[in-house]
Amino acid sequence: MELSKLASILEGRQSRPDQLIEVLQDMQTQFHYLPEDGLRIVAEKLGVPPIEVIRVANFYKAFSLTPRGRHLVTICMGTACHVRGAPNLLDTVAGHFNISPGETTPDKAFTLERVNCLGCCALGPVAVLDGVYHDHITPGKLRKLINAVCRKDKKGKKKHA
Ligand code: FES
């Protein structure tokens, strides 16, 4: 974790406990997870007991205590999505990247996660790619979406090269 990036997240914020979730959201966005050493600094700066910071970090699904990829693919495996083909979606992504649910590609580009219900069962099967919900998704559509993200990443790398 780069301390300067955490310093810029904390900069200009009031050192109050009610800032905790916003700070954790910014850290998750910046680092793609919540580094332990960063959580200790946040606890001290905001005046929140470290155990409470860990509790909040564990409570919300949006936060991860282990490193995630730059992109997150979430497949709903709840009953309604399951019967409409969610296992094929999971297999498609897992096979595409050669990773299992809960894992991140070696280049830290993609993390695959499975959840039990996203709360929109009538729209299943549902997948979420970088926070965007895709309803009635098929393996083919999901593959296209992932390939589009990969192409965009490659273009971004060329620009910065
Ligand atoms: S089972 Fe997939 S959204 Fe509920």
GROMACS .gro file of C-alpha atoms and ligand atoms in nm:
model
  165
    1MET     CA    1   0.000   0.000   0.000
    2GLU     CA    2   0.128   0.343  -0.086
    3LEU     CA    3   0.100   0.566   0.218
    4SER     CA    4   0.077   0.877   0.000
    5LYS     CA    5  -0.243   0.744  -0.159
    6LEU     CA    6  -0.397   0.683   0.183
    7ALA     CA    7  -0.283   1.026   0.295
    8SER     CA    8  -0.467   1.183   0.000
    9ILE     CA    9  -0.782   0.985   0.089
   10LEU     CA   10  -0.766   1.116   0.445
   11GLU     CA   11  -0.660   1.468   0.346
   12GLY     CA   12  -0.926   1.731   0.395
   13ARG     CA   13  -1.153   1.496   0.590
   14GLN     CA   14  -1.252   1.567   0.941
   15SER     CA   15  -1.117   1.315   1.187
   16ARG     CA   16  -1.456   1.184   1.291
   17PRO     CA   17  -1.585   0.828   1.330
   18ASP     CA   18  -1.878   0.898   1.094
   19GLN     CA   19  -1.628   0.929   0.807
   20LEU     CA   20  -1.535   0.562   0.836
   21ILE     CA   21  -1.749   0.409   0.560
   22GLU     CA   22  -1.662   0.681   0.309
   23VAL     CA   23  -1.292   0.638   0.381
   24LEU     CA   24  -1.318   0.260   0.345
   25GLN     CA   25  -1.504   0.302   0.014
   26ASP     CA   26  -1.228   0.529  -0.115
   27MET     CA   27  -0.962   0.282   0.001
   28GLN     CA   28  -1.143  -0.007  -0.168
   29THR     CA   29  -1.159   0.192  -0.492
   30GLN     CA   30  -0.796   0.300  -0.470
   31PHE     CA   31  -0.632  -0.026  -0.358
   32HIS     CA   32  -0.900  -0.281  -0.467
   33TYR     CA   33  -0.898  -0.407  -0.108
   34LEU     CA   34  -0.851  -0.281   0.246
   35PRO     CA   35  -0.487  -0.327   0.348
   36GLU     CA   36  -0.443  -0.409   0.716
   37ASP     CA   37  -0.176  -0.145   0.779
   38GLY     CA   38  -0.406   0.113   0.621
   39LEU     CA   39  -0.694   0.013   0.846
   40ARG     CA   40  -0.476   0.072   1.151
   41ILE     CA   41  -0.394   0.424   1.029
   42VAL     CA   42  -0.761   0.496   0.954
   43ALA     CA   43  -0.868   0.375   1.300
   44GLU     CA   44  -0.620   0.608   1.465
   45LYS     CA   45  -0.697   0.906   1.242
   46LEU     CA   46  -1.076   0.881   1.278
   47GLY     CA   47  -1.073   0.783   1.643
   48VAL     CA   48  -1.250   0.451   1.582
   49PRO     CA   49  -1.142   0.139   1.777
   50PRO     CA   50  -0.953  -0.095   1.541
   51ILE     CA   51  -1.192  -0.381   1.620
   52GLU     CA   52  -1.484  -0.165   1.499
   53VAL     CA   53  -1.299  -0.082   1.176
   54ILE     CA   54  -1.246  -0.455   1.114
   55ARG     CA   55  -1.612  -0.528   1.196
   56VAL     CA   56  -1.734  -0.272   0.940
   57ALA     CA   57  -1.481  -0.394   0.681
   58ASN     CA   58  -1.607  -0.749   0.726
   59PHE     CA   59  -1.976  -0.660   0.732
   60TYR     CA   60  -2.010  -0.501   0.389
   61LYS     CA   61  -1.974  -0.723   0.084
   62ALA     CA   62  -1.830  -0.431  -0.113
   63PHE     CA   63  -1.519  -0.440   0.103
   64SER     CA   64  -1.246  -0.698   0.076
   65LEU     CA   65  -0.964  -0.766   0.318
   66THR     CA   66  -0.773  -0.959   0.054
   67PRO     CA   67  -0.646  -0.806  -0.271
   68ARG     CA   68  -0.895  -0.803  -0.558
   69GLY     CA   69  -0.835  -0.744  -0.923
   70ARG     CA   70  -0.893  -0.412  -1.095
   71HIS     CA   71  -1.218  -0.559  -1.226
   72LEU     CA   72  -1.472  -0.760  -1.031
   73VAL     CA   73  -1.707  -1.015  -1.187
   74THR     CA   74  -1.983  -1.131  -0.954
   75ILE     CA   75  -2.214  -1.415  -1.049
   76CYS     CA   76  -2.535  -1.468  -0.858
   77MET     CA   77  -2.574  -1.834  -0.770
   78GLY     CA   78  -2.900  -1.797  -0.578
   79THR     CA   79  -3.178  -2.045  -0.653
   80ALA     CA   80  -3.361  -1.829  -0.909
   81CYS     CA   81  -3.041  -1.755  -1.102
   82HIS     CA   82  -2.911  -2.107  -1.057
   83VAL     CA   83  -3.211  -2.264  -1.231
   84ARG     CA   84  -3.178  -2.012  -1.515
   85GLY     CA   85  -2.821  -2.104  -1.599
   86ALA     CA   86  -2.595  -1.925  -1.352
   87PRO     CA   87  -2.362  -2.228  -1.324
   88ASN     CA   88  -2.283  -2.187  -1.695
   89LEU     CA   89  -2.195  -1.823  -1.635
   90LEU     CA   90  -1.964  -1.916  -1.351
   91ASP     CA   91  -1.799  -2.190  -1.559
   92THR     CA   92  -1.757  -1.950  -1.850
   93VAL     CA   93  -1.571  -1.688  -1.646
   94ALA     CA   94  -1.374  -1.944  -1.445
   95GLY     CA   95  -1.271  -2.119  -1.769
   96HIS     CA   96  -1.193  -1.792  -1.947
   97PHE     CA   97  -0.949  -1.684  -1.677
   98ASN     CA   98  -0.855  -2.025  -1.544
   99ILE     CA   99  -0.944  -1.924  -1.189
  100SER     CA  100  -1.198  -2.041  -0.932
  101PRO     CA  101  -1.458  -1.827  -0.756
  102GLY     CA  102  -1.287  -1.615  -0.494
  103GLU     CA  103  -0.964  -1.599  -0.694
  104THR     CA  104  -0.791  -1.322  -0.885
  105THR     CA  105  -0.607  -1.358  -1.214
  106PRO     CA  106  -0.225  -1.357  -1.179
  107ASP     CA  107  -0.206  -1.016  -1.351
  108LYS     CA  108  -0.446  -0.876  -1.087
  109ALA     CA  109  -0.690  -0.773  -1.362
  110PHE     CA  110  -1.002  -0.974  -1.268
  111THR     CA  111  -1.150  -1.126  -0.956
  112LEU     CA  112  -1.436  -1.374  -0.979
  113GLU     CA  113  -1.689  -1.391  -0.698
  114ARG     CA  114  -2.012  -1.577  -0.642
  115VAL     CA  115  -2.295  -1.452  -0.425
  116ASN     CA  116  -2.615  -1.613  -0.304
  117CYS     CA  117  -2.865  -1.348  -0.413
  118LEU     CA  118  -2.841  -0.995  -0.547
  119GLY     CA  119  -3.203  -0.915  -0.465
  120CYS     CA  120  -3.333  -0.898  -0.821
  121CYS     CA  121  -3.432  -1.263  -0.873
  122ALA     CA  122  -3.694  -1.196  -1.143
  123LEU     CA  123  -3.416  -1.063  -1.367
  124GLY     CA  124  -3.196  -1.371  -1.342
  125PRO     CA  125  -2.955  -1.490  -1.423
  126VAL     CA  126  -2.769  -1.185  -1.305
  127ALA     CA  127  -2.401  -1.097  -1.322
  128VAL     CA  128  -2.232  -0.780  -1.202
  129LEU     CA  129  -1.926  -0.648  -1.381
  130ASP     CA  130  -1.748  -0.360  -1.210
  131GLY     CA  131  -2.064  -0.261  -1.026
  132VAL     CA  132  -2.295  -0.272  -1.329
  133TYR     CA  133  -2.579  -0.524  -1.311
  134HIS     CA  134  -2.650  -0.733  -1.621
  135ASP     CA  135  -2.983  -0.913  -1.617
  136HIS     CA  136  -3.091  -1.212  -1.823
  137ILE     CA  137  -2.725  -1.252  -1.906
  138THR     CA  138  -2.595  -1.539  -2.117
  139PRO     CA  139  -2.243  -1.683  -2.122
  140GLY     CA  140  -2.191  -1.532  -2.468
  141LYS     CA  141  -2.299  -1.183  -2.361
  142LEU     CA  142  -2.085  -1.203  -2.049
  143ARG     CA  143  -1.782  -1.311  -2.253
  144LYS     CA  144  -1.836  -1.010  -2.484
  145LEU     CA  145  -1.858  -0.773  -2.188
  146ILE     CA  146  -1.538  -0.912  -2.038
  147ASN     CA  147  -1.357  -0.894  -2.372
  148ALA     CA  148  -1.465  -0.530  -2.406
  149VAL     CA  149  -1.314  -0.454  -2.065
  150CYS     CA  150  -0.992  -0.634  -2.164
  151ARG     CA  151  -0.971  -0.433  -2.488
  152LYS     CA  152  -1.027  -0.108  -2.298
  153ASP     CA  153  -0.749  -0.202  -2.052
  154LYS     CA  154  -0.510  -0.274  -2.339
  155LYS     CA  155  -0.587   0.061  -2.503
  156GLY     CA  156  -0.529   0.236  -2.170
  157LYS     CA  157  -0.191   0.064  -2.132
  158LYS     CA  158  -0.084   0.168  -2.483
  159LYS     CA  159  -0.177   0.530  -2.407
  160HIS     CA  160   0.040   0.529  -2.096
  161ALA     CA  161   0.331   0.348  -2.263
  162FES     S1  162  -3.117  -1.549  -0.698
  162FES    FE1  163  -3.003  -1.422  -0.829
  162FES     S2  164  -3.077  -1.226  -0.783
  162FES    FE2  165  -3.179  -1.353  -0.641
   0.00000   0.00000   0.00000
